Amino acid sequence: EVQLVESGGGLVKPGGSLRLSCAASGFTFSSYNINWVRQAPGKGLEWVSSISSRSSYIYYADSVKGRFTISRDNAKNSLYLQMNSLRAEDTAVYYCARAKGDVETARDYWGQGTLVTVSS
Amino acid sequence: QSVLTQPPSVSAAPGQKVTISCSGSSSNIGNNYVSWYQQLPGTAPKLLIYDNNKRPSGIPDRFSGSKSGTSATLGITGLQTGDEADYYCGTWDSSLSAYVFGTGTRVAVL
């Protein structure tokens, strides 16, 4: 069974940093492109970042470019999101989601999400 | 601000059919596959349709997808109370080099 489990969320002050993790199991992690998607309270889905299977290709939404860094450790079946210079508008549930094929394709499995709250 | 536009809400009686539209442009829907996601209250999104009209295993054939030009449509037949959820379209935008989601549509079963 494919499982994605996010962790690392919490309360952080504006300007602060946080590192999210996503632990994968039930599939060959190193063969798949993985993504971060977020959802602000009461709002819609917003794609944040994507990383290809061997980290060769990385993409970011304009809203996080220069502040967030996506990375992965295939030996540990883990995905990460380093979030710096956090703003109130970054408050959201952050999901990791597997891409079915190429990075452009459907997000076929999702984790349960981890909540990040940016507030003083 | 999303580049894919959906109606905020649709509703119908149990057993009826609803359709949800997703309008985009040539840089996204027009030249890339569309997916649809269902998000039940308080849960993570779930893939319903991929590659415009394909259903993952376990998704009932009451759910269908289609695409024409720069628009896509999700259809739900035999509406059930368990279908009450938010539905999002999604696709890659080649100009933005970004995955984009629609604005979301809430389905209500009257």
Coordinates of N, CA and C in Angstrom, one line a residue:
Chain A
E1 N 0.8 -1.2 0.0 CA 0.0 0.0 0.0 C 0.9 1.3 0.0
V2 N 0.6 2.1 -0.9 CA 1.3 3.4 -1.0 C 1.0 4.3 0.2
Q3 N 2.0 4.8 0.9 CA 1.7 5.7 2.0 C 2.7 6.9 1.9
L4 N 2.2 8.0 2.2 CA 3.0 9.2 2.3 C 2.6 9.9 3.6
V5 N 3.6 10.1 4.5 CA 3.3 10.7 5.8 C 4.2 11.9 6.0
E6 N 3.5 13.1 6.1 CA 4.1 14.3 6.3 C 4.3 14.6 7.8
S7 N 5.4 15.3 8.1 CA 5.6 15.7 9.5 C 6.4 17.0 9.5
G8 N 6.6 17.7 10.7 CA 7.4 18.9 10.8 C 6.6 20.2 10.9
G9 N 5.3 20.1 10.7 CA 4.5 21.3 10.8 C 4.5 21.9 12.2
G10 N 4.0 23.1 12.3 CA 3.8 23.7 13.6 C 3.7 25.2 13.6
L11 N 3.8 25.9 14.7 CA 3.6 27.3 14.8 C 5.0 28.0 14.7
V12 N 5.1 28.9 13.8 CA 6.4 29.6 13.6 C 6.1 31.1 13.4
K13 N 7.0 32.0 13.9 CA 6.8 33.4 13.8 C 7.2 33.9 12.4
P14 N 6.6 35.0 11.9 CA 6.9 35.5 10.6 C 8.4 35.8 10.5
G15 N 9.0 35.4 9.4 CA 10.4 35.5 9.2 C 11.2 34.2 9.6
G16 N 10.5 33.3 10.3 CA 11.2 32.1 10.8 C 11.3 31.1 9.7
S17 N 11.8 29.9 10.1 CA 12.1 28.8 9.2 C 11.4 27.5 9.8
L18 N 11.2 26.6 8.9 CA 10.6 25.3 9.2 C 11.0 24.3 8.2
R19 N 11.2 23.0 8.6 CA 11.6 22.0 7.6 C 10.5 20.9 7.7
L20 N 9.8 20.7 6.6 CA 8.8 19.6 6.5 C 9.5 18.4 5.9
S21 N 9.0 17.2 6.4 CA 9.4 15.9 5.8 C 8.2 15.1 5.3
C22 N 8.5 14.2 4.4 CA 7.5 13.3 3.9 C 8.1 11.9 3.8
A23 N 7.6 11.0 4.6 CA 8.2 9.6 4.5 C 7.3 8.8 3.6
A24 N 7.9 8.1 2.7 CA 7.2 7.3 1.7 C 7.4 5.8 1.9
S25 N 6.4 5.1 1.6 CA 6.5 3.6 1.7 C 5.5 3.0 0.7
G26 N 5.7 1.7 0.4 CA 4.8 1.0 -0.4 C 5.0 1.1 -1.9
F27 N 6.1 1.8 -2.3 CA 6.4 1.9 -3.7 C 7.9 2.3 -3.8
T28 N 8.4 2.2 -5.0 CA 9.8 2.5 -5.3 C 10.0 4.0 -5.4
F29 N 10.3 4.6 -4.2 CA 10.3 6.0 -4.1 C 11.2 6.7 -5.2
S30 N 12.4 6.0 -5.4 CA 13.4 6.6 -6.3 C 13.0 6.7 -7.7
S31 N 11.8 6.1 -8.1 CA 11.4 6.1 -9.4 C 10.3 7.1 -9.7
Y32 N 9.9 7.8 -8.7 CA 8.8 8.8 -8.9 C 9.1 10.2 -8.6
N33 N 8.5 11.1 -9.4 CA 8.5 12.5 -9.1 C 7.5 12.8 -8.0
I34 N 7.9 13.7 -7.1 CA 7.1 14.0 -5.9 C 6.9 15.5 -5.8
N35 N 5.8 15.9 -5.2 CA 5.4 17.3 -5.1 C 5.0 17.7 -3.7
W36 N 5.0 19.0 -3.5 CA 4.4 19.6 -2.3 C 3.2 20.5 -2.8
V37 N 2.1 20.3 -2.2 CA 0.9 21.1 -2.5 C 0.3 21.6 -1.2
R38 N -0.1 22.8 -1.1 CA -0.6 23.4 0.1 C -2.1 23.9 0.0
Q39 N -2.7 24.0 1.1 CA -4.1 24.5 1.2 C -4.3 25.4 2.4
A40 N -4.4 26.7 2.1 CA -4.7 27.6 3.2 C -6.1 27.4 3.8
P41 N -6.3 27.7 5.1 CA -7.6 27.5 5.7 C -8.7 28.0 4.9
G42 N -9.7 27.1 4.6 CA -10.8 27.5 3.8 C -10.6 27.9 2.4
K43 N -9.4 27.6 1.9 CA -9.1 28.0 0.5 C -8.9 26.8 -0.4
G44 N -8.5 27.0 -1.6 CA -8.3 25.9 -2.6 C -6.9 25.4 -2.5
L45 N -6.6 24.4 -3.4 CA -5.3 23.8 -3.5 C -4.3 24.7 -4.3
E46 N -3.1 24.7 -3.8 CA -2.0 25.5 -4.5 C -0.8 24.6 -4.6
W47 N -0.3 24.4 -5.8 CA 0.9 23.6 -6.0 C 2.1 24.5 -5.5
V48 N 3.0 23.9 -4.8 CA 4.1 24.6 -4.2 C 5.5 24.3 -5.0
S49 N 5.7 23.0 -5.2 CA 7.0 22.6 -5.7 C 7.0 21.1 -6.2
S50 N 7.9 20.8 -7.2 CA 8.0 19.5 -7.7 C 9.5 19.1 -7.8
I51 N 9.8 17.9 -7.6 CA 11.2 17.4 -7.8 C 11.1 16.1 -8.5
S52 N 12.0 16.0 -9.5 CA 12.0 14.7 -10.3 C 12.7 13.6 -9.5
S53 N 12.6 12.4 -10.0 CA 13.0 11.2 -9.3 C 14.5 11.3 -8.8
R54 N 15.3 11.8 -9.6 CA 16.8 11.9 -9.3 C 17.2 13.3 -9.0
S55 N 16.2 14.2 -8.7 CA 16.5 15.6 -8.3 C 17.1 16.4 -9.5
S56 N 16.9 15.9 -10.7 CA 17.5 16.6 -11.9 C 16.7 17.8 -12.2
Y57 N 15.4 17.7 -12.0 CA 14.5 18.8 -12.3 C 13.7 19.3 -11.1
I58 N 13.7 20.5 -10.8 CA 13.0 21.1 -9.7 C 12.3 22.3 -10.1
Y59 N 11.0 22.5 -9.6 CA 10.2 23.6 -10.0 C 9.5 24.2 -8.7
Y60 N 9.3 25.5 -8.8 CA 8.7 26.2 -7.7 C 7.6 27.1 -8.2
A61 N 6.6 27.3 -7.3 CA 5.6 28.3 -7.6 C 6.3 29.6 -7.3
D62 N 5.8 30.7 -8.1 CA 6.4 32.0 -7.9 C 6.3 32.5 -6.5
S63 N 5.2 32.1 -5.8 CA 4.9 32.6 -4.5 C 6.0 32.1 -3.4
V64 N 6.7 31.0 -3.7 CA 7.7 30.5 -2.8 C 9.1 30.5 -3.3
K65 N 9.3 30.9 -4.6 CA 10.6 30.9 -5.2 C 11.6 31.8 -4.4
G66 N 12.8 31.2 -4.1 CA 13.8 32.0 -3.4 C 13.6 31.8 -1.9
R67 N 12.5 31.3 -1.4 CA 12.3 31.1 0.0 C 12.3 29.7 0.4
F68 N 11.7 28.8 -0.4 CA 11.5 27.4 -0.1 C 12.5 26.6 -1.0
T69 N 13.0 25.5 -0.4 CA 13.8 24.6 -1.1 C 13.3 23.1 -1.0
I70 N 13.1 22.5 -2.1 CA 12.6 21.1 -2.1 C 13.9 20.2 -2.3
S71 N 13.9 19.1 -1.6 CA 14.9 18.1 -1.7 C 14.4 16.7 -1.4
R72 N 15.2 15.7 -1.7 CA 14.8 14.3 -1.4 C 16.0 13.5 -1.1
D73 N 15.8 12.4 -0.4 CA 16.9 11.5 -0.1 C 16.3 10.1 -0.4
N74 N 16.7 9.6 -1.6 CA 16.1 8.4 -2.1 C 16.5 7.2 -1.2
A75 N 17.7 7.3 -0.6 CA 18.1 6.2 0.3 C 17.2 6.1 1.5
K76 N 16.6 7.2 1.9 CA 15.8 7.2 3.1 C 14.3 7.3 2.7
N77 N 14.0 7.2 1.4 CA 12.6 7.3 1.0 C 11.9 8.5 1.5
S78 N 12.6 9.6 1.5 CA 12.0 10.8 2.1 C 12.1 12.1 1.2
L79 N 11.2 12.9 1.4 CA 11.1 14.2 0.7 C 11.1 15.3 1.7
Y80 N 11.7 16.4 1.4 CA 11.8 17.5 2.3 C 11.3 18.8 1.7
L81 N 11.0 19.8 2.6 CA 10.7 21.2 2.1 C 11.3 22.1 3.2
Q82 N 12.3 22.8 2.9 CA 12.9 23.8 3.8 C 12.2 25.1 3.5
M83 N 11.6 25.6 4.5 CA 10.8 26.9 4.3 C 11.5 28.0 5.1
N84 N 12.0 29.0 4.4 CA 12.6 30.1 5.1 C 11.8 31.4 4.9
S85 N 12.1 32.4 5.6 CA 11.4 33.7 5.5 C 9.9 33.6 5.4
L86 N 9.4 32.8 6.4 CA 8.0 32.5 6.3 C 7.1 33.7 6.6
R87 N 6.0 33.7 5.9 CA 5.0 34.8 5.9 C 3.7 34.3 6.4
A88 N 2.8 35.2 6.8 CA 1.5 34.8 7.3 C 0.7 34.0 6.2
E89 N 0.9 34.5 5.0 CA 0.2 33.8 3.8 C 0.7 32.4 3.5
D90 N 1.8 32.0 4.2 CA 2.3 30.6 4.0 C 1.5 29.6 4.9
T91 N 0.7 30.2 5.8 CA -0.1 29.3 6.7 C -1.0 28.4 5.9
A92 N -0.9 27.1 6.1 CA -1.6 26.2 5.2 C -1.4 24.8 5.7
V93 N -2.2 23.8 5.2 CA -1.9 22.4 5.4 C -1.0 22.1 4.2
Y94 N 0.1 21.5 4.4 CA 1.1 21.1 3.4 C 1.0 19.6 3.1
Y95 N 0.7 19.2 1.9 CA 0.6 17.8 1.5 C 1.8 17.5 0.6
C96 N 2.3 16.2 0.7 CA 3.1 15.7 -0.3 C 2.3 14.8 -1.2
A97 N 2.6 14.8 -2.4 CA 1.8 14.0 -3.4 C 2.7 13.4 -4.5
R98 N 2.4 12.2 -4.8 CA 3.2 11.5 -5.8 C 2.7 11.8 -7.2
A99 N 3.6 12.1 -8.2 CA 3.1 12.2 -9.6 C 3.1 10.8 -10.2
K100 N 2.0 10.6 -10.9 CA 1.7 9.3 -11.5 C 2.8 8.9 -12.5
G101 N 3.3 9.9 -13.2 CA 4.4 9.7 -14.2 C 5.4 10.8 -14.2
D102 N 5.5 11.5 -15.4 CA 6.3 12.7 -15.4 C 5.8 13.8 -14.5
V103 N 6.6 14.8 -14.2 CA 6.3 15.8 -13.3 C 5.0 16.5 -13.7
E104 N 4.7 16.5 -15.0 CA 3.4 17.2 -15.4 C 2.2 16.4 -15.1
T105 N 2.3 15.2 -14.7 CA 1.1 14.3 -14.7 C 0.3 14.4 -13.4
A106 N -0.7 13.6 -13.3 CA -1.7 13.6 -12.2 C -0.9 13.3 -10.9
R107 N -1.4 13.8 -9.8 CA -0.9 13.5 -8.5 C -1.8 12.4 -7.9
D108 N -1.3 11.1 -7.9 CA -2.1 10.0 -7.7 C -2.2 9.5 -6.3
Y109 N -1.3 9.9 -5.4 CA -1.4 9.5 -4.0 C -0.9 10.7 -3.2
W110 N -1.7 11.0 -2.1 CA -1.5 12.1 -1.3 C -1.3 11.7 0.2
G111 N -0.5 12.4 0.9 CA -0.4 12.2 2.3 C -1.6 12.9 3.0
Q112 N -1.6 12.8 4.4 CA -2.7 13.4 5.1 C -2.5 14.9 5.4
G113 N -1.3 15.3 5.2 CA -1.0 16.7 5.4 C -0.4 17.1 6.8
T114 N 0.3 18.2 6.8 CA 0.8 18.7 8.1 C 0.6 20.2 8.1
L115 N 0.1 20.7 9.2 CA -0.3 22.1 9.3 C 0.8 23.0 9.7
V116 N 1.0 24.1 8.9 CA 2.0 25.1 9.2 C 1.3 26.4 9.5
T117 N 1.5 27.0 10.7 CA 0.9 28.2 11.1 C 2.0 29.3 11.3
V118 N 1.9 30.4 10.5 CA 2.8 31.5 10.7 C 2.1 32.6 11.3
S119 N 2.5 32.9 12.6 CA 1.8 33.9 13.3 C 2.8 34.4 14.5
S120 N 2.6 35.6 14.8 CA 3.4 36.2 15.9 C 2.6 36.0 17.3
Chain B
Q1 N -4.1 33.8 -7.6 CA -5.2 33.7 -8.5 C -5.0 32.6 -9.5
S2 N -5.9 31.6 -9.5 CA -5.8 30.4 -10.3 C -6.0 30.7 -11.8
V3 N -5.3 30.0 -12.6 CA -5.4 30.2 -14.1 C -6.5 29.3 -14.6
L4 N -7.1 28.4 -13.8 CA -8.1 27.5 -14.2 C -9.4 27.9 -13.4
T5 N -10.5 28.1 -14.2 CA -11.7 28.6 -13.6 C -12.8 27.6 -13.5
Q6 N -13.3 27.4 -12.3 CA -14.4 26.5 -12.1 C -15.6 27.2 -11.5
P7 N -16.8 26.7 -11.6 CA -18.0 27.3 -10.9 C -17.8 27.1 -9.4
P8 N -18.2 28.0 -8.6 CA -18.0 27.8 -7.1 C -18.8 26.7 -6.5
S9 N -20.0 26.4 -7.1 CA -20.8 25.4 -6.5 C -21.8 24.8 -7.6
V10 N -22.2 23.6 -7.4 CA -23.2 23.0 -8.2 C -24.0 22.1 -7.2
S11 N -25.2 21.8 -7.6 CA -26.1 21.0 -6.7 C -27.1 20.2 -7.5
A12 N -27.6 19.1 -7.0 CA -28.6 18.3 -7.6 C -29.1 17.4 -6.6
A13 N -30.3 16.8 -6.9 CA -30.9 15.8 -6.0 C -30.2 14.5 -6.1
P14 N -30.4 13.6 -5.1 CA -29.8 12.3 -5.2 C -30.3 11.5 -6.4
G15 N -29.3 10.8 -7.1 CA -29.6 10.1 -8.3 C -29.5 10.9 -9.6
Q16 N -29.4 12.2 -9.4 CA -29.3 13.1 -10.6 C -27.9 13.2 -11.1
K17 N -27.6 14.0 -12.1 CA -26.3 14.2 -12.7 C -25.9 15.6 -12.5
V18 N -24.6 15.8 -12.2 CA -24.0 17.2 -12.2 C -22.8 17.2 -13.2
T19 N -22.5 18.3 -13.7 CA -21.2 18.5 -14.5 C -20.5 19.7 -13.9
I20 N -19.2 19.6 -13.9 CA -18.4 20.7 -13.4 C -17.4 21.1 -14.5
S21 N -17.4 22.3 -14.9 CA -16.5 22.8 -15.9 C -15.2 23.3 -15.4
C22 N -14.2 23.3 -16.2 CA -12.8 23.8 -15.9 C -12.3 24.5 -17.1
S23 N -12.2 25.8 -17.0 CA -11.8 26.6 -18.2 C -10.3 27.1 -18.0
G24 N -9.5 26.9 -19.1 CA -8.1 27.3 -19.0 C -7.7 28.0 -20.3
S25 N -6.5 27.6 -20.8 CA -5.9 28.3 -22.0 C -5.1 27.2 -22.7
S26 N -4.5 27.7 -23.8 CA -3.7 26.8 -24.6 C -2.4 26.4 -23.9
S27 N -1.9 27.2 -22.9 CA -0.7 26.8 -22.3 C -0.9 25.7 -21.2
N28 N -2.2 25.5 -20.8 CA -2.4 24.5 -19.8 C -3.4 23.4 -20.3
I29 N -4.6 23.6 -20.2 CA -5.6 22.5 -20.7 C -5.4 22.2 -22.1
G30 N -5.2 23.3 -22.9 CA -5.1 23.1 -24.4 C -4.0 22.1 -24.8
N31 N -3.0 22.0 -24.1 CA -1.9 21.2 -24.5 C -1.3 20.2 -23.5
N32 N -2.1 19.9 -22.5 CA -1.7 19.0 -21.4 C -2.9 18.2 -20.9
Y33 N -2.6 17.1 -20.3 CA -3.7 16.2 -19.7 C -4.3 16.9 -18.5
V34 N -5.6 16.7 -18.3 CA -6.3 17.2 -17.2 C -6.6 16.1 -16.2
S35 N -6.5 16.4 -14.9 CA -6.9 15.5 -13.8 C -8.0 16.2 -13.0
W36 N -8.7 15.3 -12.3 CA -9.7 15.8 -11.4 C -9.5 15.2 -10.0
Y37 N -9.7 16.0 -8.9 CA -9.5 15.5 -7.6 C -10.7 15.8 -6.7
Q38 N -11.0 14.8 -5.9 CA -12.1 15.0 -4.9 C -11.6 15.2 -3.5
Q39 N -12.1 16.2 -2.8 CA -11.7 16.4 -1.4 C -12.9 16.4 -0.5
L40 N -13.1 15.3 0.2 CA -14.1 15.2 1.2 C -13.8 16.1 2.3
P41 N -14.8 16.5 3.1 CA -14.5 17.4 4.2 C -13.5 16.9 5.2
G42 N -12.5 17.7 5.5 CA -11.5 17.3 6.5 C -10.5 16.2 6.0
T43 N -10.4 15.9 4.7 CA -9.5 14.9 4.3 C -8.6 15.4 3.2
A44 N -7.6 14.6 2.8 CA -6.7 15.0 1.7 C -7.4 14.7 0.4
P45 N -6.9 15.5 -0.6 CA -7.5 15.2 -2.0 C -7.2 13.8 -2.4
K46 N -8.1 13.4 -3.3 CA -8.0 12.0 -3.9 C -8.2 12.1 -5.4
L47 N -7.3 11.4 -6.1 CA -7.4 11.4 -7.6 C -8.6 10.7 -8.1
L48 N -9.4 11.4 -8.9 CA -10.6 10.8 -9.5 C -10.5 10.5 -11.0
I49 N -9.9 11.4 -11.7 CA -9.7 11.2 -13.2 C -8.3 11.7 -13.5
Y50 N -7.6 11.0 -14.4 CA -6.4 11.4 -14.9 C -6.3 11.3 -16.4
D51 N -5.4 11.9 -17.1 CA -5.3 11.9 -18.5 C -6.6 12.2 -19.2
N52 N -7.3 13.2 -18.7 CA -8.6 13.7 -19.3 C -9.8 12.8 -18.9
N53 N -9.7 11.5 -19.1 CA -10.9 10.7 -19.0 C -10.6 9.3 -18.4
K54 N -9.5 9.1 -17.8 CA -9.2 7.7 -17.2 C -9.5 7.7 -15.7
R55 N -10.0 6.6 -15.3 CA -10.3 6.5 -13.8 C -9.3 5.5 -13.2
P56 N -8.7 5.9 -12.0 CA -7.8 5.0 -11.3 C -8.7 3.8 -10.8
S57 N -8.0 2.7 -10.5 CA -8.8 1.6 -10.0 C -9.5 1.9 -8.7
G58 N -10.7 1.5 -8.6 CA -11.5 1.7 -7.4 C -12.4 2.9 -7.6
I59 N -12.3 3.7 -8.6 CA -13.2 4.9 -8.8 C -14.3 4.4 -9.7
P60 N -15.6 4.6 -9.2 CA -16.7 4.1 -9.9 C -16.9 4.8 -11.2
D61 N -17.6 4.1 -12.2 CA -17.8 4.7 -13.5 C -18.9 5.8 -13.5
R62 N -19.4 6.1 -12.3 CA -20.3 7.3 -12.2 C -19.6 8.6 -12.4
F63 N -18.2 8.5 -12.3 CA -17.4 9.7 -12.5 C -16.8 9.6 -13.9
S64 N -16.9 10.7 -14.6 CA -16.3 10.7 -16.0 C -15.7 12.0 -16.3
G65 N -14.7 12.0 -17.2 CA -14.0 13.2 -17.5 C -13.9 13.4 -19.1
S66 N -13.9 14.6 -19.5 CA -13.7 14.9 -20.9 C -13.0 16.2 -21.1
K67 N -12.5 16.4 -22.3 CA -11.7 17.6 -22.6 C -12.0 18.1 -24.0
S68 N -12.2 19.3 -24.2 CA -12.4 19.9 -25.6 C -11.7 21.2 -25.6
G69 N -10.7 21.3 -26.5 CA -10.0 22.6 -26.6 C -9.3 23.0 -25.3
T70 N -9.7 24.2 -24.8 CA -9.1 24.7 -23.5 C -10.0 24.5 -22.3
S71 N -11.0 23.6 -22.4 CA -11.9 23.4 -21.3 C -12.0 21.9 -21.0
A72 N -12.3 21.6 -19.8 CA -12.5 20.2 -19.4 C -13.8 20.1 -18.5
T73 N -14.3 18.9 -18.5 CA -15.6 18.7 -17.7 C -15.5 17.4 -16.9
L74 N -16.0 17.5 -15.7 CA -16.2 16.3 -14.8 C -17.6 16.1 -14.7
G75 N -18.1 14.8 -14.9 CA -19.5 14.5 -14.8 C -19.6 13.5 -13.6
I76 N -20.7 13.7 -12.9 CA -21.0 12.7 -11.8 C -22.5 12.3 -12.0
T77 N -22.7 11.0 -12.3 CA -24.1 10.5 -12.4 C -24.5 9.8 -11.2
G78 N -25.8 9.5 -11.0 CA -26.3 8.8 -9.9 C -25.8 9.4 -8.6
L79 N -26.0 10.7 -8.4 CA -25.4 11.5 -7.3 C -25.8 10.9 -6.0
Q80 N -24.8 10.8 -5.1 CA -25.0 10.2 -3.7 C -24.6 11.2 -2.7
T81 N -25.2 11.1 -1.5 CA -24.8 12.0 -0.4 C -23.3 12.0 -0.1
G82 N -22.7 10.8 -0.3 CA -21.3 10.7 -0.1 C -20.4 11.4 -1.2
D83 N -21.0 11.9 -2.2 CA -20.3 12.7 -3.2 C -20.2 14.2 -2.8
E84 N -20.8 14.6 -1.7 CA -20.7 16.0 -1.3 C -19.2 16.2 -0.9
A85 N -18.6 17.1 -1.7 CA -17.2 17.4 -1.5 C -16.8 18.5 -2.4
D86 N -15.5 18.9 -2.3 CA -14.9 19.9 -3.2 C -14.2 19.2 -4.3
Y87 N -14.3 19.7 -5.5 CA -13.7 19.0 -6.7 C -12.8 20.0 -7.4
Y88 N -11.6 19.6 -7.7 CA -10.6 20.5 -8.3 C -10.1 19.8 -9.6
C89 N -10.0 20.7 -10.6 CA -9.3 20.2 -11.8 C -7.8 20.6 -11.7
G90 N -6.9 19.9 -12.4 CA -5.5 20.2 -12.3 C -4.8 19.8 -13.6
T91 N -3.8 20.6 -13.9 CA -3.0 20.3 -15.1 C -1.7 21.0 -15.1
W92 N -0.8 20.7 -16.0 CA 0.5 21.4 -16.1 C 0.3 22.6 -17.0
D93 N 0.9 23.7 -16.6 CA 1.0 24.9 -17.4 C 2.4 25.0 -18.0
S94 N 2.5 24.9 -19.3 CA 3.8 24.8 -20.0 C 4.5 26.2 -20.0
S95 N 3.7 27.3 -19.9 CA 4.3 28.6 -19.9 C 4.8 29.0 -18.5
L96 N 4.1 28.5 -17.5 CA 4.5 28.8 -16.1 C 5.5 27.8 -15.6
S97 N 5.6 26.6 -16.3 CA 6.4 25.5 -15.7 C 5.9 25.2 -14.3
A98 N 4.6 25.1 -14.2 CA 4.0 24.9 -12.9 C 2.7 24.0 -13.0
Y99 N 2.4 23.3 -12.0 CA 1.2 22.6 -12.0 C 0.1 23.5 -11.4
V100 N -1.0 23.6 -12.1 CA -2.1 24.5 -11.7 C -3.3 23.8 -11.3
F101 N -4.0 24.3 -10.3 CA -5.3 23.7 -9.9 C -6.4 24.7 -10.2
G102 N -7.6 24.2 -10.4 CA -8.7 25.0 -10.6 C -9.1 25.7 -9.3
T103 N -10.1 26.6 -9.4 CA -10.6 27.3 -8.2 C -11.4 26.5 -7.3
G104 N -11.8 25.3 -7.7 CA -12.6 24.4 -6.9 C -14.1 24.6 -7.0
T105 N -14.8 23.5 -6.9 CA -16.3 23.5 -7.0 C -16.8 22.6 -5.9
R106 N -17.7 23.2 -5.1 CA -18.4 22.4 -4.0 C -19.6 21.8 -4.6
V107 N -19.8 20.5 -4.4 CA -21.0 19.8 -4.9 C -21.9 19.5 -3.7
A108 N -23.1 19.9 -3.8 CA -24.1 19.7 -2.8 C -25.2 18.8 -3.3
V109 N -25.6 17.9 -2.5 CA -26.7 16.9 -2.8 C -27.9 17.4 -2.0
L110 N -28.9 17.8 -2.8 CA -30.1 18.4 -2.1 C -30.9 17.4 -1.4

